[in-house]
Short mmCIF file of N, CA and C in Angstrom, two decimals:
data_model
loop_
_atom_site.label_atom_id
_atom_site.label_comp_id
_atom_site.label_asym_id
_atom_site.label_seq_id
_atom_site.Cartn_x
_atom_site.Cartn_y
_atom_site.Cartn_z
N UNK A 154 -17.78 -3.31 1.24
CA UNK A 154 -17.64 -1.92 1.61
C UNK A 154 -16.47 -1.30 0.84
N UNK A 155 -16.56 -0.03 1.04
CA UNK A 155 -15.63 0.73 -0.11
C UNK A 155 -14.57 0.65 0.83
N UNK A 156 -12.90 0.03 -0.10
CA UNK A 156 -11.25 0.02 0.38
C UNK A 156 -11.09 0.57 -0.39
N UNK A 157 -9.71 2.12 -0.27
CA UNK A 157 -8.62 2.32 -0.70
C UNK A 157 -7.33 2.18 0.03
N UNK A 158 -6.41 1.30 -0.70
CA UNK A 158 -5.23 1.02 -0.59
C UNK A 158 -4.14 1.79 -1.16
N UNK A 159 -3.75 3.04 -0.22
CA UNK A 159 -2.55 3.35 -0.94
C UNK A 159 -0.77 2.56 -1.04
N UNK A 160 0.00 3.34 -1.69
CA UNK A 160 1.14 2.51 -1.82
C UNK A 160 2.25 3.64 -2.40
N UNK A 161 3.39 3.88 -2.33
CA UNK A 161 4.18 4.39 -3.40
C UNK A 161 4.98 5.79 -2.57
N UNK A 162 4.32 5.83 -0.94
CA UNK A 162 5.24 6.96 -0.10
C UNK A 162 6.45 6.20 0.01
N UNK A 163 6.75 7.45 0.42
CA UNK A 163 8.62 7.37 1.32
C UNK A 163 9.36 8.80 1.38
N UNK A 164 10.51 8.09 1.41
CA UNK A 164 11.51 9.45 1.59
C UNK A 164 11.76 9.93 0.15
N UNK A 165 12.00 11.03 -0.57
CA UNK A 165 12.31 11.81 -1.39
C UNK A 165 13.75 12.78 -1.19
N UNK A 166 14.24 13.09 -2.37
CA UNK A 166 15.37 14.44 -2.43
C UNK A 166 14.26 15.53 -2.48
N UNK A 167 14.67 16.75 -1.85
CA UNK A 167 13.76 17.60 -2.85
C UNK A 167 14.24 18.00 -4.21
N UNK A 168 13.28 17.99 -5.09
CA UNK A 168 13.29 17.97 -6.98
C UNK A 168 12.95 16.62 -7.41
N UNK A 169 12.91 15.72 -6.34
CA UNK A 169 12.61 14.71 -6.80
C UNK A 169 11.52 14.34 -7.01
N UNK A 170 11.32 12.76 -7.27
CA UNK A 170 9.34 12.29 -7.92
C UNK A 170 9.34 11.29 -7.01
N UNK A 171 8.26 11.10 -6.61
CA UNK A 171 7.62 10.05 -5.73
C UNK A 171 5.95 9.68 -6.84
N UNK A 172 5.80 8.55 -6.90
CA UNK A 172 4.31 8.35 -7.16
C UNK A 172 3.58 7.39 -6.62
N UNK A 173 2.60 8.03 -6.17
CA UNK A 173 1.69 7.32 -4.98
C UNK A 173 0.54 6.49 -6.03
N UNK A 174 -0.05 5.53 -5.23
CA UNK A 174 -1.00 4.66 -6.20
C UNK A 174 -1.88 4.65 -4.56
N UNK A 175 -3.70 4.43 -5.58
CA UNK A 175 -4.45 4.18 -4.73
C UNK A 175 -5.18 2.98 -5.09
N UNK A 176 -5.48 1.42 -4.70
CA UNK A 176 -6.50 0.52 -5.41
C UNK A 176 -7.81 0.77 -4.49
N UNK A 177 -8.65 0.96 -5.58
CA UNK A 177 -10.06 1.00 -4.75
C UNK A 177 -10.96 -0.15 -5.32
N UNK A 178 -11.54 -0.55 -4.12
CA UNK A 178 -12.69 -1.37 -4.07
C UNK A 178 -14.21 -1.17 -3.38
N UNK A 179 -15.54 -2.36 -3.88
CA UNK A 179 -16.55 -1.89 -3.51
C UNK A 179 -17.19 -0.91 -3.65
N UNK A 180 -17.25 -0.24 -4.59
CA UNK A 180 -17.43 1.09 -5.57
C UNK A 180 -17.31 0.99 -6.83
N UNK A 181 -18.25 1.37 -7.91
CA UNK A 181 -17.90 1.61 -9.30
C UNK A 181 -16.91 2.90 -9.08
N UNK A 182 -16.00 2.15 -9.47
CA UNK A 182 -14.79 3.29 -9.83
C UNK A 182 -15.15 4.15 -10.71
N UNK A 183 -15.31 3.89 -11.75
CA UNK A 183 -15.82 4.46 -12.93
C UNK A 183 -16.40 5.68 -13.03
N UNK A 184 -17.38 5.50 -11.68
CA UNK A 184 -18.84 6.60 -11.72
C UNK A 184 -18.59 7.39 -10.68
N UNK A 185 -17.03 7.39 -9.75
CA UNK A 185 -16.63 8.22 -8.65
C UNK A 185 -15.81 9.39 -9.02
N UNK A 186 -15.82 10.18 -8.69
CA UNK A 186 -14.36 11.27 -8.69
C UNK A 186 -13.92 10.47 -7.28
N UNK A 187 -12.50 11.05 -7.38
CA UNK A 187 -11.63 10.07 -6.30
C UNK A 187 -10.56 11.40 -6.44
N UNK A 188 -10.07 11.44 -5.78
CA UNK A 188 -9.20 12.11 -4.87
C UNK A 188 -7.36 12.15 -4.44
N UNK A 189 -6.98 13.10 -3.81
CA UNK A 189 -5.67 12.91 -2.54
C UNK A 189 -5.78 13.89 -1.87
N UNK A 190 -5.60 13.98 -0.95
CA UNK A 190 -5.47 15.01 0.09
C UNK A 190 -4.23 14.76 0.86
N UNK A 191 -3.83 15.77 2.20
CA UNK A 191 -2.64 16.13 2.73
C UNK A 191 -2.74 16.39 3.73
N UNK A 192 -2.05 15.90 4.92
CA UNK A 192 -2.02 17.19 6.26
C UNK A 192 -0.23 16.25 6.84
N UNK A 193 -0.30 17.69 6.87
CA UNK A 193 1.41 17.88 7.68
C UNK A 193 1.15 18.18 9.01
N UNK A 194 2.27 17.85 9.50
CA UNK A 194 1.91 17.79 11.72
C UNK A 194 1.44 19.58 11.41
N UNK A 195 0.75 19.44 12.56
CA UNK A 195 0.19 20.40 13.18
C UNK A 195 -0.76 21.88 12.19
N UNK A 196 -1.03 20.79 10.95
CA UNK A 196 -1.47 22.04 10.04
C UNK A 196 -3.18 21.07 9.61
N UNK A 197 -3.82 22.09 9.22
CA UNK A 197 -5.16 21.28 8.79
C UNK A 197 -4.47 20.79 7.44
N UNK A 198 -5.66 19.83 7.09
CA UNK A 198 -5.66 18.93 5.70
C UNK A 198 -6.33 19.61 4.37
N UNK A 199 -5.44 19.54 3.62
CA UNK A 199 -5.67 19.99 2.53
C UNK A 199 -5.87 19.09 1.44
N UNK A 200 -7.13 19.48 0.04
CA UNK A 200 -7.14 18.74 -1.12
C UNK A 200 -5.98 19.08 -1.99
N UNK A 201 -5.51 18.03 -2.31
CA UNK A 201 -3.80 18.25 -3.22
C UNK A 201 -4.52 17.96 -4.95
N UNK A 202 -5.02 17.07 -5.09
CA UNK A 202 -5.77 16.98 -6.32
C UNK A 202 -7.24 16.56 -6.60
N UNK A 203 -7.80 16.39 -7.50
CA UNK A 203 -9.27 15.42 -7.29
C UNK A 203 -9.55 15.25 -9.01
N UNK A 204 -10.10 14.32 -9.35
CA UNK A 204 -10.28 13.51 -10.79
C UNK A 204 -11.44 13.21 -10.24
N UNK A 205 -12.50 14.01 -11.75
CA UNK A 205 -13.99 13.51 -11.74
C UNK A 205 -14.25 11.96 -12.44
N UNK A 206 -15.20 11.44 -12.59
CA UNK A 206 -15.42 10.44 -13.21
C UNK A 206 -15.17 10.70 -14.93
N UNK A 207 -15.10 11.58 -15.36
CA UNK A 207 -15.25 12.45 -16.57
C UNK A 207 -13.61 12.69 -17.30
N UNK A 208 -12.64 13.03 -15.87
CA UNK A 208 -11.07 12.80 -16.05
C UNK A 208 -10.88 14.43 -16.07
N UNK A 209 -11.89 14.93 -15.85
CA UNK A 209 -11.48 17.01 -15.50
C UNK A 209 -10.84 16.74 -13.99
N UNK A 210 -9.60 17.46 -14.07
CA UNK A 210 -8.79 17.31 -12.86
C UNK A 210 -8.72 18.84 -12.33
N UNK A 211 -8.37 18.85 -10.79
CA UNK A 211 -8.26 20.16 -10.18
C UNK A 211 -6.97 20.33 -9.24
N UNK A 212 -6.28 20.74 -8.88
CA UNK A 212 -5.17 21.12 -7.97
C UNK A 212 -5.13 22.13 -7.23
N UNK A 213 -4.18 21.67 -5.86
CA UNK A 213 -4.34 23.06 -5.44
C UNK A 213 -3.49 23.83 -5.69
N UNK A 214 -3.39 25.10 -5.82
CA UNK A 214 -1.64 26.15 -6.18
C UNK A 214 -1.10 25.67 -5.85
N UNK A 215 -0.49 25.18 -4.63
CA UNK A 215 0.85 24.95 -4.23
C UNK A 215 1.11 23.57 -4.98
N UNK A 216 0.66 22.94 -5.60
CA UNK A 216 1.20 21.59 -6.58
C UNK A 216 0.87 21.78 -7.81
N UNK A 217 0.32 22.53 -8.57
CA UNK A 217 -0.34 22.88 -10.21
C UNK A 217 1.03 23.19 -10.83
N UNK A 218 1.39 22.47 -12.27
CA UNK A 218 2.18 22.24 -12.47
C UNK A 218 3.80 21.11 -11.99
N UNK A 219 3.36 20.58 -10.88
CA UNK A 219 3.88 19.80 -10.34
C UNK A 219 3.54 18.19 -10.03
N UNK A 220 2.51 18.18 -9.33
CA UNK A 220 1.90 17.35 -9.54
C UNK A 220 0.64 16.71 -10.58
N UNK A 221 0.57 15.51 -10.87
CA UNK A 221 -0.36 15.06 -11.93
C UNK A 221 -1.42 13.97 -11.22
N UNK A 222 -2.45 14.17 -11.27
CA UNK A 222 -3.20 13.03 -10.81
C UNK A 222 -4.01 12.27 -11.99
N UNK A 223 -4.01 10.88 -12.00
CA UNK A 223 -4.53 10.44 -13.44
C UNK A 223 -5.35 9.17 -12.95
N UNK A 224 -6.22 8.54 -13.47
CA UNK A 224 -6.95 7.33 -13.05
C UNK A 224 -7.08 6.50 -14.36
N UNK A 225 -6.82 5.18 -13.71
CA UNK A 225 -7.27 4.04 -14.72
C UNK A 225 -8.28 3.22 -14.50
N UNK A 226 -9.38 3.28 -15.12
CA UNK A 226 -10.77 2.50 -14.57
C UNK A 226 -10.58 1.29 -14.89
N UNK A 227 -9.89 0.67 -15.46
CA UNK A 227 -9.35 -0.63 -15.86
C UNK A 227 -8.72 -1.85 -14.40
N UNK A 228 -8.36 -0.65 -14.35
CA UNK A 228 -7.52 -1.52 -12.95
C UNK A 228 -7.86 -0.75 -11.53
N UNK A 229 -9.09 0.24 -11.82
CA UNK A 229 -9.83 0.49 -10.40
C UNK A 229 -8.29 1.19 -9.40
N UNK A 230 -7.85 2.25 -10.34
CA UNK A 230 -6.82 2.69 -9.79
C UNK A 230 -6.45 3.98 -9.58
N UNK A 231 -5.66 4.94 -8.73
CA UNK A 231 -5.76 6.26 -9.27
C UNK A 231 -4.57 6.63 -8.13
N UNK A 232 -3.48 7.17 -9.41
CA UNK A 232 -2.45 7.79 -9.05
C UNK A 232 -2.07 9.28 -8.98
N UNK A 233 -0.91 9.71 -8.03
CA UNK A 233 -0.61 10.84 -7.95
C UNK A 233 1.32 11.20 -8.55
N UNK A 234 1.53 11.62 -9.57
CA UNK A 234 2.62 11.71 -9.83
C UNK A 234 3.06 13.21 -9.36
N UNK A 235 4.07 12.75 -8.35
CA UNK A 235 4.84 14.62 -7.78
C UNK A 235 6.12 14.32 -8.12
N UNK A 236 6.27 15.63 -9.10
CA UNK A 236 7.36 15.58 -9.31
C UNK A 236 7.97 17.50 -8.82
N UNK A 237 9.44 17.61 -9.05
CA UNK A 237 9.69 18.67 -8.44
C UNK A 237 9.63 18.67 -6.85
N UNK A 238 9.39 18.06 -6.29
CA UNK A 238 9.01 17.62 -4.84
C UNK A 238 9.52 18.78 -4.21
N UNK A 239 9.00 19.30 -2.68
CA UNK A 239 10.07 19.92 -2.05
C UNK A 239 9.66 19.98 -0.58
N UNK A 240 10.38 20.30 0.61
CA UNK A 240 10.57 19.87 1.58
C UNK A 240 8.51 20.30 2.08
N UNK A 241 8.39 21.72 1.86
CA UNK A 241 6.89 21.63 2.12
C UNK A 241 6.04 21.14 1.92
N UNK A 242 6.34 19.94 0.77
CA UNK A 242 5.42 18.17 0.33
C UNK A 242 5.22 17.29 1.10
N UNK A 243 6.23 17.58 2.62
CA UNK A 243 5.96 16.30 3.68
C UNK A 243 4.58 16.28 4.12
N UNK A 244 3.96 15.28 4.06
CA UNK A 244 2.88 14.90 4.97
C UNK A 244 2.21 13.64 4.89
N UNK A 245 1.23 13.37 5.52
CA UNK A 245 0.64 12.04 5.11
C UNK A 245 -0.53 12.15 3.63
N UNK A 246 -0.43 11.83 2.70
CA UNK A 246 -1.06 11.83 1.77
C UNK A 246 -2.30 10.69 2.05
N UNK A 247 -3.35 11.24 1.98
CA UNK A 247 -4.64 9.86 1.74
C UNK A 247 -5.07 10.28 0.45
N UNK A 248 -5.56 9.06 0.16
CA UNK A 248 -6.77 8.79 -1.23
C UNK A 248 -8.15 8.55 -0.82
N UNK A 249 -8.58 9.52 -1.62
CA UNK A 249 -10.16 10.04 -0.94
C UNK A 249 -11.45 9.82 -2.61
N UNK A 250 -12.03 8.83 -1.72
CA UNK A 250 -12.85 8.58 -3.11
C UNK A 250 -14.15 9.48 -2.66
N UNK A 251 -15.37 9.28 -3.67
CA UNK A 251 -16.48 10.56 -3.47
C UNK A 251 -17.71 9.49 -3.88
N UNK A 252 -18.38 9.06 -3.20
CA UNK A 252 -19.71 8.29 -3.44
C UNK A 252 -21.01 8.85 -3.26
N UNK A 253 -22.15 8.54 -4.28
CA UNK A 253 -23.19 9.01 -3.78
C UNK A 253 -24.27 8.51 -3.72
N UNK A 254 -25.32 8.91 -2.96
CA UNK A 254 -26.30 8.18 -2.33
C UNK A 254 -27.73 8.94 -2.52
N UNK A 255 -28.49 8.21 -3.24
CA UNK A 255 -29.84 8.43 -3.43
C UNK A 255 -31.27 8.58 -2.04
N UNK A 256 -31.04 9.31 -1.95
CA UNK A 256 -32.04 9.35 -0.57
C UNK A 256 -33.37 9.82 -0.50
N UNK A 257 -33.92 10.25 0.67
CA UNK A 257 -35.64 10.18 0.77
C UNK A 257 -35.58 11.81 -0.17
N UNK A 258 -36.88 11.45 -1.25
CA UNK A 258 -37.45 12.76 -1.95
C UNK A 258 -36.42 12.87 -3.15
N UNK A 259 -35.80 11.81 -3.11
CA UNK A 259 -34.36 12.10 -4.39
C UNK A 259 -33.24 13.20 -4.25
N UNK A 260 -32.76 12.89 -2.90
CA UNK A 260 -31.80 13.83 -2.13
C UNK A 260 -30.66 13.37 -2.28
N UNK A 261 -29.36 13.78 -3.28
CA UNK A 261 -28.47 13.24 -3.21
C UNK A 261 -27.47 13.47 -2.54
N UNK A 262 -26.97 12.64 -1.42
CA UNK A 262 -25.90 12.65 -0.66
C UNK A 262 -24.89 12.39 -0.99
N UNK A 263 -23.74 12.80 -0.82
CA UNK A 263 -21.98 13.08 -1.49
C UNK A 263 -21.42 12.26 -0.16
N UNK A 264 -20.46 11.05 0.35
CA UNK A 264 -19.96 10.56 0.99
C UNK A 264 -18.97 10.39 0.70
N UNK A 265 -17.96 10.60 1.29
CA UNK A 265 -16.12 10.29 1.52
C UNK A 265 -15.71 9.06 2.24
N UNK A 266 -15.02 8.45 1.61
CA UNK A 266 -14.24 7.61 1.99
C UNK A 266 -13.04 7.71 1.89
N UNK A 267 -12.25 7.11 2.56
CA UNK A 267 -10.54 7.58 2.64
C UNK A 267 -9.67 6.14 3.64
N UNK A 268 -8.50 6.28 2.89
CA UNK A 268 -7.39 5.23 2.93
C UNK A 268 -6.79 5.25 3.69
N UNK A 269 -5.93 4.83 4.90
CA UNK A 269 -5.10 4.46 6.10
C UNK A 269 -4.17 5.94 5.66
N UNK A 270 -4.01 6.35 4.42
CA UNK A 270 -2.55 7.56 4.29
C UNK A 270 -0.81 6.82 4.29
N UNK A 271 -0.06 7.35 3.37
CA UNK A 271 1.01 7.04 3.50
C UNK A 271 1.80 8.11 3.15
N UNK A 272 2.64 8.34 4.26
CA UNK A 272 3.58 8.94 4.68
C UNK A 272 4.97 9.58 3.63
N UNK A 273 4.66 10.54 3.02
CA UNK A 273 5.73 11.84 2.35
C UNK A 273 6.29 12.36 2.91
N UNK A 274 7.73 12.27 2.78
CA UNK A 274 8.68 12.90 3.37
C UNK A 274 9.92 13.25 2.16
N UNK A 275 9.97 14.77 2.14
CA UNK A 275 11.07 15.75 0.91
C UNK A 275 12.04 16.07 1.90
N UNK A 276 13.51 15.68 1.71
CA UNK A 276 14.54 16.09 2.24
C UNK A 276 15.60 17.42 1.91
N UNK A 277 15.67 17.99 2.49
CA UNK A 277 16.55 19.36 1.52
C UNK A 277 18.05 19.30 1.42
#
């Protein structure tokens, strides 16, 4: 079954860099866009970046130019480099991969999977 393992939270300065790593398994990496997303207490979850299988990347405003998301199909891996950090960066970050599924009549279904989250925290 499909694992992502993230790794690479903690505490931060704000301006500072933190870089998160995700290992995924049980999935061609290769042939997924994969993901990070965000939610801070009491706010909905937001997509922070996403990497197609192709390597066209997307962000949301509040991290464009700040953050970098990059993948290595080699090592079935996919990181988030934040740099500039700042206190509104706290939250739990997950790694969100994107699978899909061939179904009745050749209906293709889009499925998410997602990682335990590890914990960002920007100090001011």
């Amino acid at each position: 079954q499909v694992q992502l393992v993230e790794s690479g939270g903690g505490l931060a300065q704000a301006g500072g860099s933190l870089r998160l790593s995700c290992a995924a398994s049980g999935f061609t990496f290769s042939d997924n866009a994969m993901g990070w997303y965000r939610q801070a207490p009491w706010k909905q979850g937001e997509l922070v970046a996403r990497i197609s299988s192709s390597g066209r990347t997307k962000y949301a405003d509040s991290v464009k130019g700040r953050f970098t998301i990059s993948r290595d199909n080699a090592e079935n891996t996919v990181y988030l480099q934040m740099d500039s950090l700042k206190p509104e960066d706290t939250a739990v970050y997950y790694c969100n991969a994107e699978t899909t599924t061939t179904q009745f009549m050749g209906v293709i279904t889009t499925l998410n999977h997602w990682g335990q989250g590890t914990q960002v925290t920007v100090s001011s």
